[in-house]
Coordinates of C-alpha atoms and ligand atoms in Angstrom, one line a residue:
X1 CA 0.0 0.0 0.0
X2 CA 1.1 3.2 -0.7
X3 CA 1.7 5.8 2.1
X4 CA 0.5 9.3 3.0
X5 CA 3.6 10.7 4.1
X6 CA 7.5 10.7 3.5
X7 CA 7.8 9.8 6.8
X8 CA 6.3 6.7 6.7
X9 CA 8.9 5.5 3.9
X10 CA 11.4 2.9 4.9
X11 CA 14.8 5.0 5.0
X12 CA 18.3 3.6 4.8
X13 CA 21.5 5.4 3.6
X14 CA 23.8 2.6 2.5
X15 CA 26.3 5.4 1.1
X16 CA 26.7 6.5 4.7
X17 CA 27.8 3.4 5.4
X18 CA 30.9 4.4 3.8
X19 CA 33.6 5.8 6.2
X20 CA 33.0 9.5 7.1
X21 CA 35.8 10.6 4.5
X22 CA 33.0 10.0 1.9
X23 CA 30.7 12.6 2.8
X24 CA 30.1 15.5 5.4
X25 CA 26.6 14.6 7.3
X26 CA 25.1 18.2 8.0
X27 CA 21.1 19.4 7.8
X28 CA 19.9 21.3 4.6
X29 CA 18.9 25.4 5.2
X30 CA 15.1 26.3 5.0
X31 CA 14.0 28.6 2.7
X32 CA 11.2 31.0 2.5
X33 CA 7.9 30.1 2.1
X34 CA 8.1 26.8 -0.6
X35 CA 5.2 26.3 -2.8
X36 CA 4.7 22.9 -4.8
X37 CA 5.5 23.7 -8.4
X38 CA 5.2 20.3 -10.0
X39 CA 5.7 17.1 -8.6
X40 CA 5.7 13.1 -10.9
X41 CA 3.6 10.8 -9.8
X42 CA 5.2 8.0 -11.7
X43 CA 8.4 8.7 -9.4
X44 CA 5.8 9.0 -6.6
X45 CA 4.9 5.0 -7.3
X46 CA 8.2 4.0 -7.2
X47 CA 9.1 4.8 -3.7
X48 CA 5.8 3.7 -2.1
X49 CA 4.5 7.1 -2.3
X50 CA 0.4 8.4 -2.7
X51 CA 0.8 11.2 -4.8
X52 CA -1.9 12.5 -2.6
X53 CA 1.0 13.5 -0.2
X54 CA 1.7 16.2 -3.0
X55 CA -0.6 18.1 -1.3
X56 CA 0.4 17.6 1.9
X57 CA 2.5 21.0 3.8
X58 CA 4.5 18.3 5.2
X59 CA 5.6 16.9 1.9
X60 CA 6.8 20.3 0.9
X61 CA 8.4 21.7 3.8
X62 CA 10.4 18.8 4.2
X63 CA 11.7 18.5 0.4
X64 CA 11.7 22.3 0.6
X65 CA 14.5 21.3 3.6
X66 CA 12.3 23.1 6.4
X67 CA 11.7 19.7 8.3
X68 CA 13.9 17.0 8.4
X69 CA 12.3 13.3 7.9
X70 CA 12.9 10.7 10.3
X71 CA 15.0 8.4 9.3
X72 CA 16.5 10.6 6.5
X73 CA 20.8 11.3 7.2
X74 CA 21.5 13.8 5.1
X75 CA 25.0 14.2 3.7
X76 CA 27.3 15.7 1.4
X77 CA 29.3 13.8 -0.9
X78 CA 32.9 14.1 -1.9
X79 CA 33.9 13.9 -6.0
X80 CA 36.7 15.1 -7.7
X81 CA 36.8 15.6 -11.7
X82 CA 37.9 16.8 -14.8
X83 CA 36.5 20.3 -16.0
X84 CA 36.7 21.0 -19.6
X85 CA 39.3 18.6 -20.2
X86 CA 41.0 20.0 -17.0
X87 CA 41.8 18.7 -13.6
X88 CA 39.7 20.4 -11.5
X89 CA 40.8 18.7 -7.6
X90 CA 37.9 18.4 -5.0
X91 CA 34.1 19.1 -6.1
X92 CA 31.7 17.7 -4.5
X93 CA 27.9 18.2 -3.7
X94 CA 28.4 21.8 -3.4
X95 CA 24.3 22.8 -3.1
X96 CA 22.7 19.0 -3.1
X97 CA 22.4 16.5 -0.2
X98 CA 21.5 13.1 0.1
X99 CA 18.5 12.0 1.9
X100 CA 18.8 8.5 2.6
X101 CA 17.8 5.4 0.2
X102 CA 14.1 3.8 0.0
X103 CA 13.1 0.8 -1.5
X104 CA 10.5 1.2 -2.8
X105 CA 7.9 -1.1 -5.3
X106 CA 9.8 0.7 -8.6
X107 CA 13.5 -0.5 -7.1
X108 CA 15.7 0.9 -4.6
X109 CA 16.1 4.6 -4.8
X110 CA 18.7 7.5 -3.7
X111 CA 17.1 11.1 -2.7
X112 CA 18.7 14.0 -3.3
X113 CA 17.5 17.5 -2.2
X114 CA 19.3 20.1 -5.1
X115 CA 19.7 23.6 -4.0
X116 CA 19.6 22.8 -0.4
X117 CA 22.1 25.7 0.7
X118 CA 25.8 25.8 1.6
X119 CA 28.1 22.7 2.6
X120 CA 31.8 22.3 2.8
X121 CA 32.2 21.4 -1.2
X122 CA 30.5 24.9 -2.5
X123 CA 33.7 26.4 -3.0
X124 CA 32.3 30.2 -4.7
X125 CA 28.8 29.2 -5.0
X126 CA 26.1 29.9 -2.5
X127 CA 24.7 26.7 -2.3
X128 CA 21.7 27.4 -3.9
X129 CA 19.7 26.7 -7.2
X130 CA 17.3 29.2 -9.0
X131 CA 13.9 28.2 -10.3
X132 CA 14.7 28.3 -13.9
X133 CA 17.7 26.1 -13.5
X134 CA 15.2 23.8 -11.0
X135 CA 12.5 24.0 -13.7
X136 CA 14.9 22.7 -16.7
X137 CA 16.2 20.2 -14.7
X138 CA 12.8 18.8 -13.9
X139 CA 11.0 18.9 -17.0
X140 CA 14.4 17.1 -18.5
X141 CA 14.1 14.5 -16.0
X142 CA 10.5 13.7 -16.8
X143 CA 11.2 14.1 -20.9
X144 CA 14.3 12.2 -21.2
X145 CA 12.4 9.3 -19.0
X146 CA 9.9 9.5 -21.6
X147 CA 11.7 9.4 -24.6
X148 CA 13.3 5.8 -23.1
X149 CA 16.8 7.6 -22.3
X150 CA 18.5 6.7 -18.6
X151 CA 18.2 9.5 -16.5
X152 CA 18.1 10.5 -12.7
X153 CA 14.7 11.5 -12.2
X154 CA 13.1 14.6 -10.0
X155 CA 10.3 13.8 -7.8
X156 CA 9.3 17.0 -6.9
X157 CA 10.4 21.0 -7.9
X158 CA 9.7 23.4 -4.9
X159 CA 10.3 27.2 -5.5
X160 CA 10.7 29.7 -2.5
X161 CA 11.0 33.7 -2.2
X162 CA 14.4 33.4 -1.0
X163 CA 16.9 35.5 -3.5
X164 CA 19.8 34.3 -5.6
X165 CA 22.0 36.0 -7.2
X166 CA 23.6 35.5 -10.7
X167 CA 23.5 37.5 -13.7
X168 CA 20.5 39.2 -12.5
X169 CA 18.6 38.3 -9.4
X170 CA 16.5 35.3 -9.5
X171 CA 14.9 33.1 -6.9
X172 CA 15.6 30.2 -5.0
X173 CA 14.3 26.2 -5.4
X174 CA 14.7 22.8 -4.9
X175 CA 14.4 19.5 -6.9
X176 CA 14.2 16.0 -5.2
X177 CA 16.2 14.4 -7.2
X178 CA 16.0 10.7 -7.2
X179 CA 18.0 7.7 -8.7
X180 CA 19.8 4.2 -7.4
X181 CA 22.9 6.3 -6.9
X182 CA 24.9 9.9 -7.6
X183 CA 28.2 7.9 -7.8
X184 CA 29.8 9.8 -10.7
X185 CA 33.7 8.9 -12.6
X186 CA 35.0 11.6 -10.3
X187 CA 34.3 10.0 -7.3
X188 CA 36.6 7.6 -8.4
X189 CA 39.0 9.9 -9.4
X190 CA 38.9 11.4 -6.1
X191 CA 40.6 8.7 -4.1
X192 CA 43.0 8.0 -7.0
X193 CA 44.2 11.5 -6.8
X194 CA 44.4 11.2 -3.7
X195 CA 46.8 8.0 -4.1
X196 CA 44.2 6.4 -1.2
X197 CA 43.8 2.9 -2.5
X198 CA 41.8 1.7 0.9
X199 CA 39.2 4.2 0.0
X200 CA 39.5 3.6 -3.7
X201 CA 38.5 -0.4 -2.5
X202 CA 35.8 0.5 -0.5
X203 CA 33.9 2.8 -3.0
X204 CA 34.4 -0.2 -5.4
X205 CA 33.3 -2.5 -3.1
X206 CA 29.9 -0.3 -2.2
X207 CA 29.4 -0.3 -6.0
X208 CA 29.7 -4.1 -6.8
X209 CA 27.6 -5.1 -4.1
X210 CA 24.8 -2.4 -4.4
X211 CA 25.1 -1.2 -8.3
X212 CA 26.9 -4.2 -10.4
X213 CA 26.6 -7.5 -8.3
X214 CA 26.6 -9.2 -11.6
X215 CA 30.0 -7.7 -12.1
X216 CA 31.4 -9.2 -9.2
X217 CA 34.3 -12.2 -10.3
X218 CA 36.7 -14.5 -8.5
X219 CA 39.8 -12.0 -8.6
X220 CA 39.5 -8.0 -8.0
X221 CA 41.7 -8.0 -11.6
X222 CA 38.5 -9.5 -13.2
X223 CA 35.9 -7.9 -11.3
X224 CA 37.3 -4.3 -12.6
X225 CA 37.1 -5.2 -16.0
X226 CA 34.0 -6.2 -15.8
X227 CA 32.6 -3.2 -14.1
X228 CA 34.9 -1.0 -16.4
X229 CA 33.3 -2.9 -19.3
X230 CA 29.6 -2.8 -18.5
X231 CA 29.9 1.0 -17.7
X232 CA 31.7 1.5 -20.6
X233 CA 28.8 -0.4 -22.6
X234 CA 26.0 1.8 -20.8
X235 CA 27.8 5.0 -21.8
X236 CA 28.3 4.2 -25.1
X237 CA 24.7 3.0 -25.5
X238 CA 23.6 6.4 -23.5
X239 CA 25.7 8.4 -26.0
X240 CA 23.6 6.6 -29.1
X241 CA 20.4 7.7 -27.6
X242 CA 21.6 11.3 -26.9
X243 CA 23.1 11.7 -30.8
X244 CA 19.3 9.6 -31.8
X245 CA 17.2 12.3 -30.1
X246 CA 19.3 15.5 -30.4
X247 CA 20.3 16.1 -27.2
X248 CA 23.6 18.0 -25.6
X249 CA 24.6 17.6 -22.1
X250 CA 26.8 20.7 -22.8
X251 CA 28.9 20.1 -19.4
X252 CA 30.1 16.7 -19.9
X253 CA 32.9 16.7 -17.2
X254 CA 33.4 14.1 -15.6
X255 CA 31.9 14.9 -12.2
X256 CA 28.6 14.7 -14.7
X257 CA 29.3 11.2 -15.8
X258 CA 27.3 8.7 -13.6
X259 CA 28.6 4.9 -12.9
X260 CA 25.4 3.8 -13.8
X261 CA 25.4 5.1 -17.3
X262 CA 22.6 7.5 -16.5
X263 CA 22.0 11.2 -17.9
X264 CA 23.2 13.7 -14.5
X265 CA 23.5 16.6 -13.9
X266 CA 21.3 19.1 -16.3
X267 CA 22.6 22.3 -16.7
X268 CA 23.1 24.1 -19.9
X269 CA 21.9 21.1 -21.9
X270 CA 19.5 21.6 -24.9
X271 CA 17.6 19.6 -27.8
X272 CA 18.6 20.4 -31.6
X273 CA 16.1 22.8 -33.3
X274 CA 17.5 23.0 -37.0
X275 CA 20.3 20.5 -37.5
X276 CA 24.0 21.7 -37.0
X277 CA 26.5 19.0 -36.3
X278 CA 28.4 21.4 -34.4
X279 CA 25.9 23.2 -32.5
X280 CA 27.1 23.9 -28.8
X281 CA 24.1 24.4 -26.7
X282 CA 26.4 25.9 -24.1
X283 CA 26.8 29.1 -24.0
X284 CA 29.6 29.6 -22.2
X285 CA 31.2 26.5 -23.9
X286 CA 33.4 28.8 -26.5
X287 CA 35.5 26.3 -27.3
X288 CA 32.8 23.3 -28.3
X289 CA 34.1 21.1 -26.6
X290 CA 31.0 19.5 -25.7
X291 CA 29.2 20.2 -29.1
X292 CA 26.5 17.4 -30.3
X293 CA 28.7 15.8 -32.7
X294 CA 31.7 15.1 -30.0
X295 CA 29.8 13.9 -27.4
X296 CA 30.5 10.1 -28.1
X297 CA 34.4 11.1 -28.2
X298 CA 34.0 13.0 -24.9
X299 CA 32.3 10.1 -23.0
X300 CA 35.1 7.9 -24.4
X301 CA 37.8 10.3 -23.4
X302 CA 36.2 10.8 -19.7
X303 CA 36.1 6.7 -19.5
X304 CA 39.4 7.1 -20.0
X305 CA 39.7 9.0 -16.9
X306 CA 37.5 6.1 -15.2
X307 CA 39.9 3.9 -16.1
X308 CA 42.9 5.5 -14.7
X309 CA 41.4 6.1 -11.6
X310 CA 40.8 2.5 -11.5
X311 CA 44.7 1.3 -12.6
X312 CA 45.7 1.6 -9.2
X313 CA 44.1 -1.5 -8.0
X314 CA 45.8 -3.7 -10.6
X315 CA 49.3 -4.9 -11.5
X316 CA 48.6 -4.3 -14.9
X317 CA 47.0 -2.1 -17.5
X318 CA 45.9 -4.9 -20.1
X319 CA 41.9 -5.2 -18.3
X320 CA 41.3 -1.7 -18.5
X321 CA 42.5 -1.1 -22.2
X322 CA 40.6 -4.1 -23.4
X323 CA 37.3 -2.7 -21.1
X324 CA 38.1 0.5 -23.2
X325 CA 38.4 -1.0 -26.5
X326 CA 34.8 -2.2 -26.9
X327 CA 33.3 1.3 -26.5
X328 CA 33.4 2.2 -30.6
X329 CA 31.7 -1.5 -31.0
X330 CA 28.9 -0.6 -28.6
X331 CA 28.4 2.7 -29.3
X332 CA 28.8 2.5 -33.6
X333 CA 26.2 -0.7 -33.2
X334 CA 23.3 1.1 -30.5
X335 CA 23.5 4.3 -32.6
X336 CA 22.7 1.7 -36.1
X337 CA 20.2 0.3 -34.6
X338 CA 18.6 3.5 -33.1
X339 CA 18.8 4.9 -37.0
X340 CA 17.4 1.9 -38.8
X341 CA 14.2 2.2 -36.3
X342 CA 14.1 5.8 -36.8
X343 CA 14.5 5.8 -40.6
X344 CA 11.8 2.7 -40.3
X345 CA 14.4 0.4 -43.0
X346 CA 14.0 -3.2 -41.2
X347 CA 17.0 -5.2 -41.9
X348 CA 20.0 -3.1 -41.9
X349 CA 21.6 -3.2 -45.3
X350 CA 25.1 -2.7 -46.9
X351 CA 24.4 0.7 -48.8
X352 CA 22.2 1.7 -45.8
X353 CA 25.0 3.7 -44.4
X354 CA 25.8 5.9 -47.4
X355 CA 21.5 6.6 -47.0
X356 CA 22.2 7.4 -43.5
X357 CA 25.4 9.7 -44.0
X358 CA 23.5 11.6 -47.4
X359 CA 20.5 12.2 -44.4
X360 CA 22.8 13.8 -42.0
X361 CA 24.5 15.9 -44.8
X362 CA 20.8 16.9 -45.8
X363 CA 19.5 17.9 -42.5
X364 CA 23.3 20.0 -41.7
X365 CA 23.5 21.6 -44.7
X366 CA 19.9 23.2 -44.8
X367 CA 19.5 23.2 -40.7
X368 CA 16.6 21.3 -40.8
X369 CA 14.6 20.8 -38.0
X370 CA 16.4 17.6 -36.1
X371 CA 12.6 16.3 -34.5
X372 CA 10.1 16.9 -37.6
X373 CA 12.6 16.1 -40.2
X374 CA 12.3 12.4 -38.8
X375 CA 9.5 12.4 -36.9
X376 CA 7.8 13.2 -40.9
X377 CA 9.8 10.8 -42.5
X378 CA 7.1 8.3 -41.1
X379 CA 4.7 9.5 -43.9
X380 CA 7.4 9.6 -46.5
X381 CA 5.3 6.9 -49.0
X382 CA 2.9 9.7 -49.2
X383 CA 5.2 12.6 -49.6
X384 CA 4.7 14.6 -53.1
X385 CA 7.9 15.1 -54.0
X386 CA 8.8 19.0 -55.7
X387 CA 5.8 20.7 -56.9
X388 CA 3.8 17.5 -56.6
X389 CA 0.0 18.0 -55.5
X390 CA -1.1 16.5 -51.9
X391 CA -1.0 16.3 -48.6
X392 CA 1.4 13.4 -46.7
X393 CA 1.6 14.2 -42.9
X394 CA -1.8 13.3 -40.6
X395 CA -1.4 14.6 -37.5
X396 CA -2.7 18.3 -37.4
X397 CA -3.9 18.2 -34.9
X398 CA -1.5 17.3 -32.9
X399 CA 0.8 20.1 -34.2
X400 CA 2.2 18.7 -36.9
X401 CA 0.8 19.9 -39.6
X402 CA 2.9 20.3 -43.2
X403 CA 5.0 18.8 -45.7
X404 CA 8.3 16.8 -44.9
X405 CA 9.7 18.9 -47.7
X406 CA 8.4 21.7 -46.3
X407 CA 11.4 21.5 -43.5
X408 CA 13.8 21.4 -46.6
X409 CA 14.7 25.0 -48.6
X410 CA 17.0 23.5 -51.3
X411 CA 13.2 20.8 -51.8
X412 CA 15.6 19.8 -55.1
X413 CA 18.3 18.3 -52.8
X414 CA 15.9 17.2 -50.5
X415 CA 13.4 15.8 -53.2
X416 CA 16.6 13.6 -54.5
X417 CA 17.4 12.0 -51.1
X418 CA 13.7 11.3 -50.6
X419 CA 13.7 9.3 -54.1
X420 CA 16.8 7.1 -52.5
X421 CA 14.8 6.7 -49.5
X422 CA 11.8 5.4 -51.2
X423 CA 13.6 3.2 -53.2
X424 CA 14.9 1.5 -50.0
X425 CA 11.7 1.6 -48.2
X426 CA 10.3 -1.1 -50.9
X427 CA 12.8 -3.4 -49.4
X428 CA 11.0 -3.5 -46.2
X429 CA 8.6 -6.2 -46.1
X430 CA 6.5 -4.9 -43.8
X431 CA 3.1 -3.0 -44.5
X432 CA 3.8 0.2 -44.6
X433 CA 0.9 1.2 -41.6
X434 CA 3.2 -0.7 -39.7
X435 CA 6.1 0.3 -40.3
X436 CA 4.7 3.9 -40.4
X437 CA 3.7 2.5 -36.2
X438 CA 7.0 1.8 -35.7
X439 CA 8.3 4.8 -36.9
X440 CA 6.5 7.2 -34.5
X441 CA 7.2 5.1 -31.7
X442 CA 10.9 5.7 -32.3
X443 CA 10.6 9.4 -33.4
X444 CA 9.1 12.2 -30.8
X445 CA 6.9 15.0 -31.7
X446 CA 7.8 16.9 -29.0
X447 CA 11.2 16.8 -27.3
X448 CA 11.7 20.1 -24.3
X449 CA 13.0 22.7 -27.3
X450 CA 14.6 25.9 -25.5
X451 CA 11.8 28.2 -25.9
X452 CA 9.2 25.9 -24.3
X453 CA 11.1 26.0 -21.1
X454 CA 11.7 29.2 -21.2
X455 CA 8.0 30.2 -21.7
X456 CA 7.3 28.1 -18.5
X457 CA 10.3 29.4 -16.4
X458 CA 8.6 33.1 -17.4
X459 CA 4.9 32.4 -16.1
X460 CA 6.3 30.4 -13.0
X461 CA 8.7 33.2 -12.2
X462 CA 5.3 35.2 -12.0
X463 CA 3.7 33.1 -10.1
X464 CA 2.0 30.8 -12.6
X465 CA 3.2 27.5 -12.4
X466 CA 0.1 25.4 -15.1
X467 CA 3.0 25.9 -17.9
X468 CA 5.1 24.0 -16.1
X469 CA 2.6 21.3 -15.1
X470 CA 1.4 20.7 -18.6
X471 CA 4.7 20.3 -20.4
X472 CA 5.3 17.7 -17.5
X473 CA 2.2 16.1 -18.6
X474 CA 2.6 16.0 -22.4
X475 CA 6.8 15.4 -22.5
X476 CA 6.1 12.4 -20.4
X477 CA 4.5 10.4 -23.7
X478 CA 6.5 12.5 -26.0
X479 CA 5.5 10.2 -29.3
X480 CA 2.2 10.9 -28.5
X481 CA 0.3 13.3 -30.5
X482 CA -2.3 15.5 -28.9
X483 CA -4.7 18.4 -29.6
X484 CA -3.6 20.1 -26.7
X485 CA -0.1 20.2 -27.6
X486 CA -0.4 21.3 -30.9
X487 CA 2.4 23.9 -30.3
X488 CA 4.7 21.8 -28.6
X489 CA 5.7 20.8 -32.2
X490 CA 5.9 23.7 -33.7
X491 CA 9.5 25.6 -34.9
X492 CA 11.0 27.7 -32.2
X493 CA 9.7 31.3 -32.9
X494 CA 11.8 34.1 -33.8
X495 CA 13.0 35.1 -30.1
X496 CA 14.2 31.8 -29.2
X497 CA 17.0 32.7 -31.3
X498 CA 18.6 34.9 -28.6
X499 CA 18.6 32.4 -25.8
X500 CA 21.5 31.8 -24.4
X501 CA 21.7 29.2 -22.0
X502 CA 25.0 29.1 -19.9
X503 CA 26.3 27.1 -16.9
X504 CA 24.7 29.3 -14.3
X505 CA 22.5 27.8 -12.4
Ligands
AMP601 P1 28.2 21.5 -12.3 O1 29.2 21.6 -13.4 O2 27.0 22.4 -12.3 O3 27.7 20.0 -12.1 O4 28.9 21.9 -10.9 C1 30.3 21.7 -10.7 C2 30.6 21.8 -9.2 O5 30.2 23.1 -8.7 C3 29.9 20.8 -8.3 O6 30.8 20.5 -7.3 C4 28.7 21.6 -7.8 O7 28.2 21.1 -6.6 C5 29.3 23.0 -7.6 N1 28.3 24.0 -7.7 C6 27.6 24.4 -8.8 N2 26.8 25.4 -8.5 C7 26.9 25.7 -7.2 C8 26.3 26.6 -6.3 N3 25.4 27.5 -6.7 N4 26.7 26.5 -5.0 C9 27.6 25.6 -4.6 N5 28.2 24.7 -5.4 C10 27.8 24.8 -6.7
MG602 MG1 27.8 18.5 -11.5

């Protein structure tokens, strides 16, 4: 049976039963009158939770950090990473704390209160978060969950009157984030820094037996390949899924990357409107470092850094390097598969990779939109091709209304791919309603485009937080089309083009 109240949860903090080197133990600061902006019931479920308790003032004063739980220890965890390719030293959870662990009928789950004020890892910052940062980090939670793509997940975003400061002055909030574990690369990297190898052991040894019991072999040489291989596998596969769907971490350092392969820490992050390999959605990223079309490299390159962190714990190298060897295999192999699904072809064939690499070149060289451009390719066995009569996408009313060429300026270009595309479509055997199915369960409509947020960080900043609460609603079932989404698929408008999203937060 579900229960009313957080309180009634069975709490346990396993991570605290690391030694006290791990992790400072201290209470999070209140803030100012907290009000409920959104909170997932489907993260609700999982811990045992009746969303009823949403409405609760218990629920939100204590995520809000106004009233500790019983049975909650919160704490502050230690890390260590790399910062734009850059050894950064001691991070840590400079503004989040972690609750305690509930297991709950959806698995065993970590809570995390983000933005919950000062702790000995905050370095500059002042601990807190701002709504807009809390907002984007919510709704990303709940729409990369929904497009299938591992992710921690937020279980509530509380905002409060207290003020922060960055480029202008904002206010404060908090989300609850939740997941089986924050462990990131850099809290290996921390010890090995360090040169502390009996705390290097012990973090391992809290990771095989909670995270990767399956990993766990006869010798420690053994077991650490195999962890170092099955992470290596569940980046790679994440990184397909981000490159499938258009989305840019845009601060992949390695205090981001999580052990358990999942999407962390959203900051700066954005989907692609028109296509640009190279797009950086960071704005203060100068150098792209983290641009879309290096991500895959990046992860690569920061499992490198895992790895190193690990090599003190074995005699030799060789486990490591062949762990690190199979990430192009995995990665090249998820990212094929994700493509033939999206491009509806069936059985991968020979020439389908000279189709695929022509579709890039077509969608970068016209900055076609990254979501319609496949998400129409669905109805392409209708599509007129150039100055053809008729009418090929159905789904007006959920938005997408218009021609697949229509996303295309150059239609001649366009018009000549399409024709190759055809021509490989009659090589799929299967009707083409089904494939046509298929197709948009494996392409979204809507995916959390830059301007949406922003038009719900504007009306909850004012008080108004139904924006918000709806995009919740309709980027959880992202593939699903619906009249009262309609402009959820639209372009980005004319303004959206002077966002700048940066790493404050
Ligand atoms: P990020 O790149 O946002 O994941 O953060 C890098 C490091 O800075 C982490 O150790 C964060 O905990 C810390 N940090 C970021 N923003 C703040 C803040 N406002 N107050 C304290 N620490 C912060
Ligand atoms: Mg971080």
């Amino acid at each position: 049976m579900p229960v009313l109240s957080l309180d009634q949860l069975q709490w346990r903090n396993r991570f605290a039963q690391l030694p006290d080197t791990f992790y400072t133990r201290l209470a999070p600061k209140p803030l100012r009158s907290p009000r409920l902006v959104h909170a997932s019931g489907y993260v609700a479920q999982w811990l045992g939770l009746d969303p009823a308790a949403f409405a609760t003032p218990a629920f939100v004063e204590a995520l809000a950090g106004n009233r500790p739980i019983p049975g909650s220890d919160p704490l502050a965890a230690v890390y260590s990473g790399h910062q734009f390719g850059v050894w950064a030293g001691q991070l840590g959870d400079g503004r989040a704390l972690l609750l305690g662990e509930v297991d709950g009928p959806g698995g065993r789950f970590e809570l995390q209160l983000k933005g919950s004020g000062l702790t000995p890892y905050s370095r500059m910052g002042d601990g807190r978060a701002v709504l807009r940062s809390s907002i984007r980090e919510h709704l990303a939670s709940i729409a990369m969950h929904g497009l299938g793509i591992p992710t921690t997940h937020s279980l509530a975003l509380i905002a409060a009157e207290d003020p922060v400061r960055r480029e202008t002055l904002e206010t404060a909030a908090i989300v609850t984030r939740v997941a089986p574990s924050f462990i990131r690369f850099g809290s290996f990297q921390h010890w090995a820094a360090r040169g502390d190898q009996d705390s290097l052991r012990l973090l391992l040894e809290h990771v095989i037996e909670h995270h990767y019991p399956e990993c766990r072999e006869p010798t420690l040489e053994a077991t650490v390949e195999r962890l170092l291989r099955e992470v290596v596998a569940r980046t790679a596969r994440l990184m397909a899924q981000w490159q499938a769907v258009g989305f840019m971490h845009g601060v992949m350092n390695t205090d981001n990357m999580s052990i358990l392969g999942l999407t962390l820490d959203y900051g700066p992050y954005g989907f692609m409107d028109g296509f640009d390999a190279n797009h950086i959605c960071n704005h203060t990223d100068t150098a792209g470092r983290y641009a879309w079309n290096v991500q895959p490299a990046v992860a690569h390159w920061n499992l490198y850094r895992l790895a190193e962190a690990l090599r003190p714990l074995l005699a030799d190298e060789q486990p490591l390097r062949r762990a690190l060897d199979t990430f192009e295999a995995v990665f090249l192999q998820a990212f094929q598969d994700l493509l033939a699904a999206k491009l509806g072809l069936g059985r991968w064939q020979a020439t389908d990779q000279e189709l695929i690499d022509g579709w890039w070149q077509l969608l970068h060289t016209q900055r076609a939109d990254f979501t319609l451009a496949f998400r129409r390719l669905a109805w392409a066995d209708q599509t007129p091709g150039p100055g053809e009569p008729g009418t090929d996408v159905h789904e007006a009313a959920g938005g997408n209304a218009g021609h697949w060429l229509d996303l295309f300026y150059d239609t001649q270009s366009a018009g000549e791919w399409l024709q190759r595309y055809r021509q490989r479509l009659t090589q799929d055997a299967r009707p083409a309603e089904q494939r046509r199915a298929a197709m948009l369960a494996a392409n979204p409509l809507y995916v959390l485009r830059n301007h949406m947020a922003e038009t719900a960080i504007r009306a909850s900043q004012a008080g108004d937080d139904r924006e918000v609460r709806r995009l919740a609603e309709v980027l959880s079932r992202p593939f699903e089309a619906r009249p009262d989404a309609a402009g959820d698929a639209a372009l980005p408008p004319d303004w959206a083009r002077t966002l700048a999203v940066s790493c404050s937060s």
